[in-house]
Amino acid sequence: MSLPLYLIGARGCGKTTVGQALALALGYAFSDTDKHLQQTTGLTVTEIVAAEGWQGFRQRESLSLQAVTADRTVIATGGGMVLAAENRQFMREHGQVIYLKADAAVLAARLEAYPEQAQRPTLTGRPIADEMVDVLAARDKLYHEAAHYIIDAMQQPEVVVEEIISVLALARAS
């Protein structure tokens, strides 16, 4: 049995890109909680938030996390997954949690370069660079609290994948 690997971090840190490459490298399945939520509801994140508010979205997000959790699966979580203490505890108890950490300026640049408005609604209504500073300030402690491992996500995705594999190998050896 190989426990699931949960990738956490702010929007734009590379959870989906790194997660897909990591799953391929490990021979694991890949799941994305936001994509699962969209497939099961037929709605985008923006539409869910508009209809049910952030609280309704967060409840659905928690159910999505539980639904996609399976052995030998890399799971890319939504950036706000750590906001609920139950989600942080669930991930720590059911698998290995990897925080893909990046500076706010890098995250903002990535989000501006690859905007996906339907999947990434603004949290504050402010410019993305300002929003990322605020979001990281509010969530960084929660990401650290949830994480078993912290990886520098400001590198190329293939380097991030190699680092994760190395960290997991070291952990198994000790």
CSV table of C-alpha atoms in Angstrom, one decimal:
chain,number,residue,atom,x,y,z
A,1,MET,CA,0.0,0.0,0.0
A,2,SER,CA,1.3,3.4,-1.0
A,3,LEU,CA,-0.4,6.4,0.7
A,4,PRO,CA,-1.8,9.2,-1.4
A,5,LEU,CA,0.4,12.3,-1.9
A,6,TYR,CA,-1.5,15.6,-1.4
A,7,LEU,CA,0.0,18.7,-3.1
A,8,ILE,CA,-1.0,21.9,-1.3
A,9,GLY,CA,-0.1,25.6,-1.9
A,10,ALA,CA,-1.4,28.8,-3.3
A,11,ARG,CA,-2.9,29.2,-6.8
A,12,GLY,CA,-0.2,29.2,-9.4
A,13,CYS,CA,2.3,27.2,-7.4
A,14,GLY,CA,2.2,24.3,-9.9
A,15,LYS,CA,0.1,21.7,-8.0
A,16,THR,CA,-1.6,20.4,-11.2
A,17,THR,CA,1.5,20.6,-13.5
A,18,VAL,CA,3.8,19.1,-10.9
A,19,GLY,CA,1.1,16.6,-9.8
A,20,GLN,CA,0.6,15.2,-13.3
A,21,ALA,CA,4.4,14.8,-13.8
A,22,LEU,CA,4.9,13.3,-10.4
A,23,ALA,CA,2.1,10.8,-10.9
A,24,LEU,CA,3.6,9.7,-14.2
A,25,ALA,CA,7.1,9.4,-12.6
A,26,LEU,CA,5.7,7.3,-9.7
A,27,GLY,CA,3.2,5.2,-11.7
A,28,TYR,CA,0.4,6.7,-9.6
A,29,ALA,CA,-3.0,8.0,-10.6
A,30,PHE,CA,-3.6,11.7,-10.6
A,31,SER,CA,-6.6,13.6,-9.3
A,32,ASP,CA,-7.4,17.3,-8.9
A,33,THR,CA,-10.0,18.3,-6.3
A,34,ASP,CA,-11.2,21.3,-8.3
A,35,LYS,CA,-11.6,19.3,-11.5
A,36,HIS,CA,-13.4,16.5,-9.6
A,37,LEU,CA,-15.7,19.1,-8.1
A,38,GLN,CA,-16.4,20.6,-11.6
A,39,GLN,CA,-17.0,17.2,-13.1
A,40,THR,CA,-19.4,16.1,-10.4
A,41,THR,CA,-21.4,19.3,-10.2
A,42,GLY,CA,-21.2,20.4,-13.9
A,43,LEU,CA,-20.3,23.9,-12.7
A,44,THR,CA,-17.1,25.9,-12.6
A,45,VAL,CA,-15.6,27.1,-9.3
A,46,THR,CA,-16.8,30.6,-10.2
A,47,GLU,CA,-20.4,29.4,-10.8
A,48,ILE,CA,-20.4,27.4,-7.5
A,49,VAL,CA,-19.1,30.5,-5.6
A,50,ALA,CA,-21.7,32.7,-7.3
A,51,ALA,CA,-24.5,30.4,-6.4
A,52,GLU,CA,-23.5,29.1,-3.0
A,53,GLY,CA,-20.8,31.6,-1.7
A,54,TRP,CA,-17.4,30.6,-0.6
A,55,GLN,CA,-18.8,28.7,2.4
A,56,GLY,CA,-20.8,26.4,0.1
A,57,PHE,CA,-17.8,26.0,-2.2
A,58,ARG,CA,-15.6,25.1,0.7
A,59,GLN,CA,-18.0,22.4,1.9
A,60,ARG,CA,-18.1,20.9,-1.6
A,61,GLU,CA,-14.3,21.1,-1.7
A,62,SER,CA,-14.0,19.0,1.5
A,63,LEU,CA,-16.2,16.4,0.1
A,64,SER,CA,-14.2,16.3,-3.1
A,65,LEU,CA,-11.0,15.8,-1.1
A,66,GLN,CA,-12.5,12.7,0.5
A,67,ALA,CA,-13.9,11.4,-2.7
A,68,VAL,CA,-10.6,11.5,-4.6
A,69,THR,CA,-8.4,10.1,-1.8
A,70,ALA,CA,-7.0,6.8,-2.8
A,71,ASP,CA,-3.8,4.8,-2.4
A,72,ARG,CA,-1.2,5.4,-5.1
A,73,THR,CA,-2.7,8.8,-6.1
A,74,VAL,CA,-1.2,12.2,-6.4
A,75,ILE,CA,-3.9,14.8,-5.5
A,76,ALA,CA,-3.7,18.4,-6.4
A,77,THR,CA,-5.8,20.3,-4.0
A,78,GLY,CA,-7.4,23.7,-4.3
A,79,GLY,CA,-5.4,26.6,-2.8
A,80,GLY,CA,-7.8,27.1,0.0
A,81,MET,CA,-8.1,23.4,1.0
A,82,VAL,CA,-6.1,24.1,4.1
A,83,LEU,CA,-8.5,26.7,5.5
A,84,ALA,CA,-10.6,23.9,7.1
A,85,ALA,CA,-8.8,22.3,10.1
A,86,GLU,CA,-10.6,19.0,9.2
A,87,ASN,CA,-9.0,19.0,5.8
A,88,ARG,CA,-5.6,19.6,7.2
A,89,GLN,CA,-6.1,16.7,9.6
A,90,PHE,CA,-7.6,14.4,7.0
A,91,MET,CA,-4.7,14.9,4.6
A,92,ARG,CA,-2.0,14.4,7.3
A,93,GLU,CA,-3.8,11.2,8.6
A,94,HIS,CA,-4.4,9.7,5.2
A,95,GLY,CA,-1.3,10.5,3.2
A,96,GLN,CA,1.8,12.6,2.8
A,97,VAL,CA,1.3,16.3,2.4
A,98,ILE,CA,3.7,18.3,0.2
A,99,TYR,CA,3.6,22.1,0.3
A,100,LEU,CA,4.7,23.6,-3.0
A,101,LYS,CA,6.0,27.0,-1.7
A,102,ALA,CA,6.5,30.0,-3.9
A,103,ASP,CA,6.8,33.7,-3.4
A,104,ALA,CA,3.7,35.9,-4.0
A,105,ALA,CA,5.4,37.7,-6.9
A,106,VAL,CA,6.1,34.5,-8.7
A,107,LEU,CA,2.6,33.2,-8.1
A,108,ALA,CA,1.1,36.5,-9.4
A,109,ALA,CA,3.3,36.4,-12.5
A,110,ARG,CA,2.2,32.8,-13.3
A,111,LEU,CA,-1.4,33.6,-12.8
A,112,GLU,CA,-1.2,36.7,-15.0
A,113,ALA,CA,0.6,34.7,-17.7
A,114,TYR,CA,-1.9,31.9,-17.7
A,115,PRO,CA,-5.3,33.3,-16.6
A,116,GLU,CA,-8.1,30.8,-16.1
A,117,GLN,CA,-10.9,33.0,-14.9
A,118,ALA,CA,-13.5,30.2,-14.7
A,119,GLN,CA,-11.3,28.2,-12.5
A,120,ARG,CA,-9.6,30.9,-10.5
A,121,PRO,CA,-12.1,33.5,-9.3
A,122,THR,CA,-10.6,36.5,-7.5
A,123,LEU,CA,-10.7,36.1,-3.7
A,124,THR,CA,-10.6,39.8,-3.0
A,125,GLY,CA,-11.5,41.6,-6.2
A,126,ARG,CA,-8.1,43.3,-6.1
A,127,PRO,CA,-5.2,43.0,-8.6
A,128,ILE,CA,-3.7,39.6,-8.5
A,129,ALA,CA,-0.2,40.7,-7.2
A,130,ASP,CA,-1.8,42.4,-4.2
A,131,GLU,CA,-4.2,39.5,-3.7
A,132,MET,CA,-1.4,36.9,-3.7
A,133,VAL,CA,0.5,38.8,-1.0
A,134,ASP,CA,-2.6,38.8,1.2
A,135,VAL,CA,-3.5,35.2,0.5
A,136,LEU,CA,0.0,33.9,1.3
A,137,ALA,CA,0.1,36.0,4.5
A,138,ALA,CA,-3.2,34.5,5.6
A,139,ARG,CA,-2.5,30.9,4.6
A,140,ASP,CA,1.3,30.2,4.8
A,141,LYS,CA,1.1,29.2,8.5
A,142,LEU,CA,-1.8,26.7,7.5
A,143,TYR,CA,0.3,25.3,4.7
A,144,HIS,CA,3.2,24.7,7.0
A,145,GLU,CA,0.9,23.2,9.6
A,146,ALA,CA,-0.5,20.7,7.2
A,147,ALA,CA,2.7,19.8,5.4
A,148,HIS,CA,4.9,16.8,6.0
A,149,TYR,CA,7.4,18.3,3.4
A,150,ILE,CA,8.0,21.7,2.0
A,151,ILE,CA,9.4,22.0,-1.5
A,152,ASP,CA,10.6,25.1,-3.3
A,153,ALA,CA,8.1,25.5,-6.2
A,154,MET,CA,9.9,28.4,-7.9
A,155,GLN,CA,11.9,26.0,-9.9
A,156,GLN,CA,11.1,24.2,-13.2
A,157,PRO,CA,8.4,21.5,-12.7
A,158,GLU,CA,10.8,18.7,-13.5
A,159,VAL,CA,13.2,19.9,-10.8
A,160,VAL,CA,10.3,20.1,-8.3
A,161,VAL,CA,9.3,16.5,-9.2
A,162,GLU,CA,12.9,15.3,-8.7
A,163,GLU,CA,13.0,17.0,-5.3
A,164,ILE,CA,9.8,15.4,-4.2
A,165,ILE,CA,10.9,12.0,-5.3
A,166,SER,CA,14.2,12.5,-3.4
A,167,VAL,CA,12.5,13.7,-0.2
A,168,LEU,CA,10.1,10.7,-0.3
A,169,ALA,CA,12.9,8.2,-0.9
A,170,LEU,CA,14.9,9.7,2.0
A,171,ALA,CA,11.8,9.5,4.3
A,172,ARG,CA,11.3,5.8,3.4
A,173,ALA,CA,14.9,5.0,4.0
A,174,SER,CA,15.0,6.5,7.5
